PDB file of C-alpha atoms in Angstrom:
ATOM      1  CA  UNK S   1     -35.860  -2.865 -76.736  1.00  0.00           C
ATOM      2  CA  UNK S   2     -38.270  -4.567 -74.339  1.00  0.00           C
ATOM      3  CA  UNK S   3     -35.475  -7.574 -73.855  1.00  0.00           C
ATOM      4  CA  UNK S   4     -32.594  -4.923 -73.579  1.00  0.00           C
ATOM      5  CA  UNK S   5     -34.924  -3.518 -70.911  1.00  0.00           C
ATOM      6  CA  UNK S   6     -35.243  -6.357 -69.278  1.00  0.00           C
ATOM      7  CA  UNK S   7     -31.717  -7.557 -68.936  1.00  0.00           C
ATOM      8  CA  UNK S   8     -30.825  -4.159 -67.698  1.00  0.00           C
ATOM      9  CA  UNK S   9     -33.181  -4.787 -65.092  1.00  0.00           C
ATOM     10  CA  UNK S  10     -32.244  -7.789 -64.786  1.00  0.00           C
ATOM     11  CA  UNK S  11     -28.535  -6.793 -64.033  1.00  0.00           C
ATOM     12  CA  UNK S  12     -29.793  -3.932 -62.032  1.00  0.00           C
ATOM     13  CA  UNK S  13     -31.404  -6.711 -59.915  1.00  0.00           C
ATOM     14  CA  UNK S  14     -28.603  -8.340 -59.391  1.00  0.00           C
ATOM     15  CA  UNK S  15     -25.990  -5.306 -58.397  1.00  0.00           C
ATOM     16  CA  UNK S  16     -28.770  -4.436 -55.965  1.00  0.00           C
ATOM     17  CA  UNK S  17     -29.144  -7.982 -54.139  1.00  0.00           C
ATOM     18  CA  UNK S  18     -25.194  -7.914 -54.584  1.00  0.00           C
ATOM     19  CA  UNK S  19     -24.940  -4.368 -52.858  1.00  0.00           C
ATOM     20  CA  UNK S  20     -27.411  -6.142 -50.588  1.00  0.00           C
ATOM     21  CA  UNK S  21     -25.269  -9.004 -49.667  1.00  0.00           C
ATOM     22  CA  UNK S  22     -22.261  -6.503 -49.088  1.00  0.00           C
ATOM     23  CA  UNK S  23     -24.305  -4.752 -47.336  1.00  0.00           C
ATOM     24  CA  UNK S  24     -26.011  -7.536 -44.665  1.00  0.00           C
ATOM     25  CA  UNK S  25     -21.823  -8.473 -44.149  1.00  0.00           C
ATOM     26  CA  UNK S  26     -20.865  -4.738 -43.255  1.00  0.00           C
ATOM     27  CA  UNK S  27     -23.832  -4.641 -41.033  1.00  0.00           C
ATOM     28  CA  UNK S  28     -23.023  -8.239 -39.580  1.00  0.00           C
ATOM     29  CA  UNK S  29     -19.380  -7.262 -39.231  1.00  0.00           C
ATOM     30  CA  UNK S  30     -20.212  -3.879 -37.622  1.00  0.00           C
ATOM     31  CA  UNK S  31     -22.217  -5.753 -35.125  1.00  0.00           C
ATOM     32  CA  UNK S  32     -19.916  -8.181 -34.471  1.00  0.00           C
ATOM     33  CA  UNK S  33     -17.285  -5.359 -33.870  1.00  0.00           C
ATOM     34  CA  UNK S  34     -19.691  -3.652 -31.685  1.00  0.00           C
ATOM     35  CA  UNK S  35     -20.223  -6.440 -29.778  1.00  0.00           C
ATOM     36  CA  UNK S  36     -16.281  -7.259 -29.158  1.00  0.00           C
ATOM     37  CA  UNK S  37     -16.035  -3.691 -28.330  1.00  0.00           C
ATOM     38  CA  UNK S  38     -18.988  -4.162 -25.633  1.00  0.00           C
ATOM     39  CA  UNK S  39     -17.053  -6.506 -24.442  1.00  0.00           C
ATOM     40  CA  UNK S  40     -13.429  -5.017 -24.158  1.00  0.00           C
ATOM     41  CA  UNK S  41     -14.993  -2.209 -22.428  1.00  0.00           C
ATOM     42  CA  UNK S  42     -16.970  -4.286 -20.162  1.00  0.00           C
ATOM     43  CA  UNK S  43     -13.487  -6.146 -19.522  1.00  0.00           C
ATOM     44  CA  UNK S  44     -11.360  -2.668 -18.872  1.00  0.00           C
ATOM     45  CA  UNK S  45     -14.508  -1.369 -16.814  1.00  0.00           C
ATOM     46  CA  UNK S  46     -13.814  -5.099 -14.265  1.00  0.00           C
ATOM     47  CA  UNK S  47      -9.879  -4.040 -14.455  1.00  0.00           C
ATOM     48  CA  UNK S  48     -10.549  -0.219 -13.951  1.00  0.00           C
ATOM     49  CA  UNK S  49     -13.021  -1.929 -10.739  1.00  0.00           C
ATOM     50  CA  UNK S  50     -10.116  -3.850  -9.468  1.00  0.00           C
ATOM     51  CA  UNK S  51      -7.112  -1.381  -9.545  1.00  0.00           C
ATOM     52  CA  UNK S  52      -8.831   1.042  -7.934  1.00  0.00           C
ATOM     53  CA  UNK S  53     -10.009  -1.562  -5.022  1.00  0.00           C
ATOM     54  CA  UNK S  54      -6.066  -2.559  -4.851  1.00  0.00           C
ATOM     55  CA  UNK S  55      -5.276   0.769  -4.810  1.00  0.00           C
ATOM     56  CA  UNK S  56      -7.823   1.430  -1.971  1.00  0.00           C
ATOM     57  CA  UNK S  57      -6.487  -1.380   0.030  1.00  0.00           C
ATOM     58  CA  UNK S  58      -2.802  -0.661  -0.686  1.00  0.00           C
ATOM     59  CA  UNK S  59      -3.518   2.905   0.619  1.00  0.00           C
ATOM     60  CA  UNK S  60      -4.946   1.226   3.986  1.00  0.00           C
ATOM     61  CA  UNK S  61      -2.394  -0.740   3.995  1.00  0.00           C
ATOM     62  CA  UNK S  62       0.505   1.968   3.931  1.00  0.00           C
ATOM     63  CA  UNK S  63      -1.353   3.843   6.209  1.00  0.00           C
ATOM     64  CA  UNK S  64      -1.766   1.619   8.885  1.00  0.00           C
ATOM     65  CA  UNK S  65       1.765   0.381   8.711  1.00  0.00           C
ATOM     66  CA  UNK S  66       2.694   3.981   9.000  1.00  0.00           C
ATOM     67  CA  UNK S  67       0.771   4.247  12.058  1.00  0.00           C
ATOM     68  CA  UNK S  68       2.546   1.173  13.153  1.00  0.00           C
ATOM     69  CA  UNK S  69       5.514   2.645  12.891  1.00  0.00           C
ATOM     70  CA  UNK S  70       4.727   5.943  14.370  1.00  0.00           C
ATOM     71  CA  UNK S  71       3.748   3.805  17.451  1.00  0.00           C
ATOM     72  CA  UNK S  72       6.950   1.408  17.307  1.00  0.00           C
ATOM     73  CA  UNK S  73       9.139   4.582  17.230  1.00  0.00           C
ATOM     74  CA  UNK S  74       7.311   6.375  19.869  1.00  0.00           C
ATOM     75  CA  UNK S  75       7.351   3.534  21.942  1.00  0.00           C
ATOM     76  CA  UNK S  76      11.248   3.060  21.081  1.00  0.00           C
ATOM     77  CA  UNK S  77      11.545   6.804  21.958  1.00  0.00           C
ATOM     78  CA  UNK S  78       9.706   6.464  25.697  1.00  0.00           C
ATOM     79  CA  UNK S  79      12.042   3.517  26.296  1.00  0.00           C
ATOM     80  CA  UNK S  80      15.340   5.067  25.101  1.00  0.00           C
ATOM     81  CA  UNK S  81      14.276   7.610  27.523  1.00  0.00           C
ATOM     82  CA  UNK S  82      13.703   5.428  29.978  1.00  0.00           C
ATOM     83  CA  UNK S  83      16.608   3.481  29.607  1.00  0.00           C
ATOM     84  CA  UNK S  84      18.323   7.062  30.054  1.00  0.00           C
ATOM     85  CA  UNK S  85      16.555   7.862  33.544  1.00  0.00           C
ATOM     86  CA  UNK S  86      17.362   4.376  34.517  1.00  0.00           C
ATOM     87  CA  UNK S  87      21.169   4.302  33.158  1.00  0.00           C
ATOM     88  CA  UNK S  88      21.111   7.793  35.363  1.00  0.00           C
ATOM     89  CA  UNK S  89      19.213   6.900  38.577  1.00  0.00           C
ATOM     90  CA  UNK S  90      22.156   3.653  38.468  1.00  0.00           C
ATOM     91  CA  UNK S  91      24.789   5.833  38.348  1.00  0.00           C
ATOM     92  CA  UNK S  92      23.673   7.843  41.053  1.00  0.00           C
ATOM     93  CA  UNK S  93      23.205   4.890  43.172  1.00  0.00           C
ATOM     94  CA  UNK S  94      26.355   3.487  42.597  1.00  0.00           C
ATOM     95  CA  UNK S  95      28.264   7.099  43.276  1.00  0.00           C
ATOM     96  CA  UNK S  96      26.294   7.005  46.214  1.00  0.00           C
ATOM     97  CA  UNK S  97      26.986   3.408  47.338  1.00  0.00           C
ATOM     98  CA  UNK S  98      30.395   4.338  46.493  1.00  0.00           C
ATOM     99  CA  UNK S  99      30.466   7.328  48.688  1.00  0.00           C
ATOM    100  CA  UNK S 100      28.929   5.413  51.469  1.00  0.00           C
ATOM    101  CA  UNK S 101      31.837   2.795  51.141  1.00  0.00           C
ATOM    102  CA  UNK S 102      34.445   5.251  51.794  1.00  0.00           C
ATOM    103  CA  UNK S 103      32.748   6.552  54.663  1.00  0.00           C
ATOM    104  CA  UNK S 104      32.391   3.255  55.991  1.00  0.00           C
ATOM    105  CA  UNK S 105      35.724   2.748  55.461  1.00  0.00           C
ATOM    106  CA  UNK S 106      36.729   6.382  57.493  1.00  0.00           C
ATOM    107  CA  UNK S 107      34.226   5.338  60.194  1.00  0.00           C
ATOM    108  CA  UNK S 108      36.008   1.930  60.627  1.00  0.00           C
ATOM    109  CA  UNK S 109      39.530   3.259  60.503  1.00  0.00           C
ATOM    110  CA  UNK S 110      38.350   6.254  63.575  1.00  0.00           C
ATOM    111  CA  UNK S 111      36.573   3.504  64.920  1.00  0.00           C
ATOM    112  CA  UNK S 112      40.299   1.079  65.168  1.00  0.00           C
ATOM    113  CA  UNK S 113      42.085   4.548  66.162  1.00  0.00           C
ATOM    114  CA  UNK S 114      39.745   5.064  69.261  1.00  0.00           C
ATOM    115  CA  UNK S 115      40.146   1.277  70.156  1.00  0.00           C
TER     116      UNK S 115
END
């Protein structure tokens, strides 16, 4: 009995160190997954860190070339409208250089009549 005993132990002894073994590997692979998650979240937490900082910048970005362009086409605006008056101010001047042609003209011909 005593030797039945004792190999029963004996493979008792050995299912635990194997169950041991298995064991130490789970906990070894466990940390090593653990540790590659660390890592992968560490990585995504950089990328998260970066997006948003392109983000921020491509949001400065738009805005400032929107205010850009508000400027460009308010300045575009003032000079169309400017051009306008101006277009205007030349037509007026040339009716009125026009005007003051004929009348040289009728002043010229009176002026040949009386002479």
């Amino acid at each position: 009995k005593v030797a039945a005993g004792d190999a029963a132990a004996a493979a008792l002894r050995l299912e635990m160190e194997s169950a041991r073994r298995e064991l130490a590997a789970r906990d070894a692979a466990l940390t090593e997954t653990r540790s590659k998650a660390d890592a992968l979240k560490a990585a995504n937490d950089g990328l998260v860190q970066q997006s948003s900082a392109a983000a921020r910048d491509a949001d400065a970005r738009i805005a400032s070339l929107s205010s850009q362009l508000d400027d460009a086409r308010r300045a575009a605006a003032a000079s169309t409208g400017s051009a306008l008056g101006e277009g205007r101010r030349a037509d007026t001047a040339e009716a009125h250089l026009k005007e003051l042609g004929l009348r040289t003209e009728f002043l010229r011909s009176e002026r040949e009549k009386l002479l």
